[in-house]
CSV table of C-alpha atoms in Angstrom, one decimal:
chain,number,residue,atom,x,y,z
I,318,TRP,CA,173.7,-53.0,71.7
I,319,GLU,CA,174.9,-49.5,70.8
I,320,ALA,CA,173.6,-50.0,67.2
I,321,LEU,CA,170.1,-51.0,68.5
I,322,LYS,CA,169.8,-48.1,71.0
I,323,PRO,CA,168.3,-45.5,68.9
I,324,TYR,CA,165.7,-48.1,67.6
I,325,LEU,CA,164.9,-49.2,71.0
I,326,THR,CA,164.5,-45.6,72.3
I,327,LEU,CA,162.3,-44.8,69.2
I,328,LEU,CA,160.1,-47.9,69.8
I,329,GLY,CA,159.8,-47.2,73.3
I,330,THR,CA,158.8,-43.4,72.8
I,331,SER,CA,156.3,-44.3,70.3
I,332,GLY,CA,154.9,-47.1,72.4
I,333,ILE,CA,154.5,-44.9,75.3
I,334,ALA,CA,152.8,-42.1,73.3
I,335,GLY,CA,150.4,-44.8,72.1
I,336,VAL,CA,149.5,-45.9,75.5
I,337,VAL,CA,148.9,-42.4,76.6
I,338,ALA,CA,146.7,-41.7,73.6
I,339,GLY,CA,144.9,-45.0,74.1
I,340,VAL,CA,143.9,-44.2,77.8
I,341,VAL,CA,142.9,-40.6,77.0
I,342,LEU,CA,140.7,-42.0,74.0
I,343,ARG,CA,139.2,-44.5,76.3
I,344,ARG,CA,138.3,-41.9,79.1
I,345,ILE,CA,137.0,-39.5,76.5
I,346,GLY,CA,134.8,-42.1,74.9
I,347,GLN,CA,133.4,-43.4,78.2
I,348,ALA,CA,132.4,-39.8,79.2
I,349,PHE,CA,131.0,-39.3,75.9
I,350,ALA,CA,129.0,-42.4,75.8
I,351,PHE,CA,127.8,-41.8,79.4
I,352,ALA,CA,126.6,-38.2,78.5
I,353,LEU,CA,124.8,-39.5,75.5
I,354,ALA,CA,122.9,-42.2,77.3
I,355,LEU,CA,122.1,-39.8,80.1
I,356,LEU,CA,120.7,-37.4,77.4
I,357,ALA,CA,118.6,-40.1,75.7
I,358,VAL,CA,117.3,-41.4,79.0
I,359,GLY,CA,116.3,-38.1,80.1
I,360,LEU,CA,114.5,-37.2,76.8
I,361,ARG,CA,112.6,-40.4,76.9
I,362,ALA,CA,111.6,-39.9,80.6
I,363,MET,CA,110.6,-36.3,80.0
I,364,GLU,CA,108.5,-37.4,77.0
I,365,HIS,CA,106.9,-40.2,79.0
I,366,VAL,CA,105.7,-37.8,81.6
I,367,GLY,CA,104.6,-35.5,79.0
I,368,PHE,CA,106.8,-32.6,79.5
I,369,VAL,CA,108.1,-32.7,75.9
I,370,THR,CA,107.4,-34.1,72.6
I,371,VAL,CA,110.5,-35.5,71.0
I,372,HIS,CA,110.5,-36.0,67.1
I,373,TRP,CA,112.7,-39.2,67.1
I,374,ASP,CA,112.4,-39.2,63.2
I,375,ARG,CA,114.0,-35.9,62.9
I,376,ILE,CA,116.7,-36.9,65.3
I,377,GLU,CA,117.4,-40.2,63.2
I,378,THR,CA,117.5,-38.2,60.0
I,379,ALA,CA,119.9,-35.3,61.5
I,380,THR,CA,122.2,-38.1,62.9
I,381,ALA,CA,122.2,-40.0,59.7
I,382,SER,CA,123.1,-36.9,57.6
I,383,ALA,CA,125.7,-36.0,60.0
I,384,LEU,CA,127.5,-39.4,59.8
I,385,ASP,CA,127.1,-39.7,56.1
I,386,ALA,CA,130.6,-38.5,55.1
I,387,ASN,CA,130.2,-39.1,51.3
I,388,ARG,CA,126.6,-37.9,51.1
I,389,ASP,CA,125.2,-41.0,49.2
I,390,GLY,CA,122.2,-41.2,51.6
I,391,ALA,CA,123.3,-44.2,53.6
I,392,VAL,CA,125.8,-44.6,56.7
I,393,ASN,CA,128.2,-47.5,55.7
I,394,MET,CA,131.8,-48.6,55.6
I,395,ASP,CA,132.5,-46.2,52.9
I,396,ASP,CA,131.8,-43.4,55.2
I,397,ALA,CA,134.0,-45.1,57.9
I,398,ARG,CA,136.8,-45.1,55.6
I,399,ARG,CA,136.5,-41.5,54.6
I,400,VAL,CA,136.5,-40.5,58.2
I,401,LEU,CA,139.6,-42.7,58.9
I,402,GLN,CA,141.5,-41.2,56.0
I,403,GLY,CA,140.6,-37.8,57.2
I,404,VAL,CA,142.1,-38.5,60.6
I,405,ALA,CA,145.3,-40.1,59.1
I,406,PHE,CA,147.2,-37.0,59.9
I,407,LEU,CA,147.3,-38.1,63.6
I,408,THR,CA,149.9,-40.7,62.7
I,409,SER,CA,152.1,-38.5,60.5
I,410,GLY,CA,155.5,-37.7,62.1
I,411,ILE,CA,155.5,-40.7,64.2
I,412,PRO,CA,158.4,-42.9,63.1
I,413,SER,CA,157.3,-46.2,64.6
I,414,ILE,CA,153.7,-46.5,63.7
I,415,GLY,CA,153.5,-50.1,64.6
I,416,SER,CA,154.8,-49.5,68.2
I,417,PHE,CA,152.4,-46.5,68.6
I,418,LEU,CA,149.4,-48.6,67.5
I,419,ALA,CA,150.5,-51.5,69.9
I,420,GLY,CA,150.8,-49.0,72.6
I,421,LEU,CA,147.2,-47.4,71.6
I,422,VAL,CA,145.6,-50.8,71.9
I,423,LEU,CA,147.1,-51.5,75.1
I,424,GLY,CA,146.1,-48.0,76.5
I,425,VAL,CA,142.5,-48.5,75.5
I,426,ARG,CA,142.5,-52.0,77.3
I,427,LEU,CA,144.2,-50.6,80.4
């Protein structure tokens, strides 16, 4: 057991870090989704009543250009890959990435 002790500690630490990151990610995601939905419903309601005029085509164009990471004019899986490569630094320095990712999935599902 003494030989395995450092590895078990390493796996446990990375797993706990993953669970914490997953819970935080889920909470932030929920709050962001709620705020975005509230904004969309509020804009639609104000537009329906006649308080504002919303140019949905401009919103769609601005959103698509912001999400188009490779600037090819379309939002697709290549854009998602570029974004994921850009955030790969989050896993640098974590010795047991498998344990961290398992904890992350568990934390998101808690």
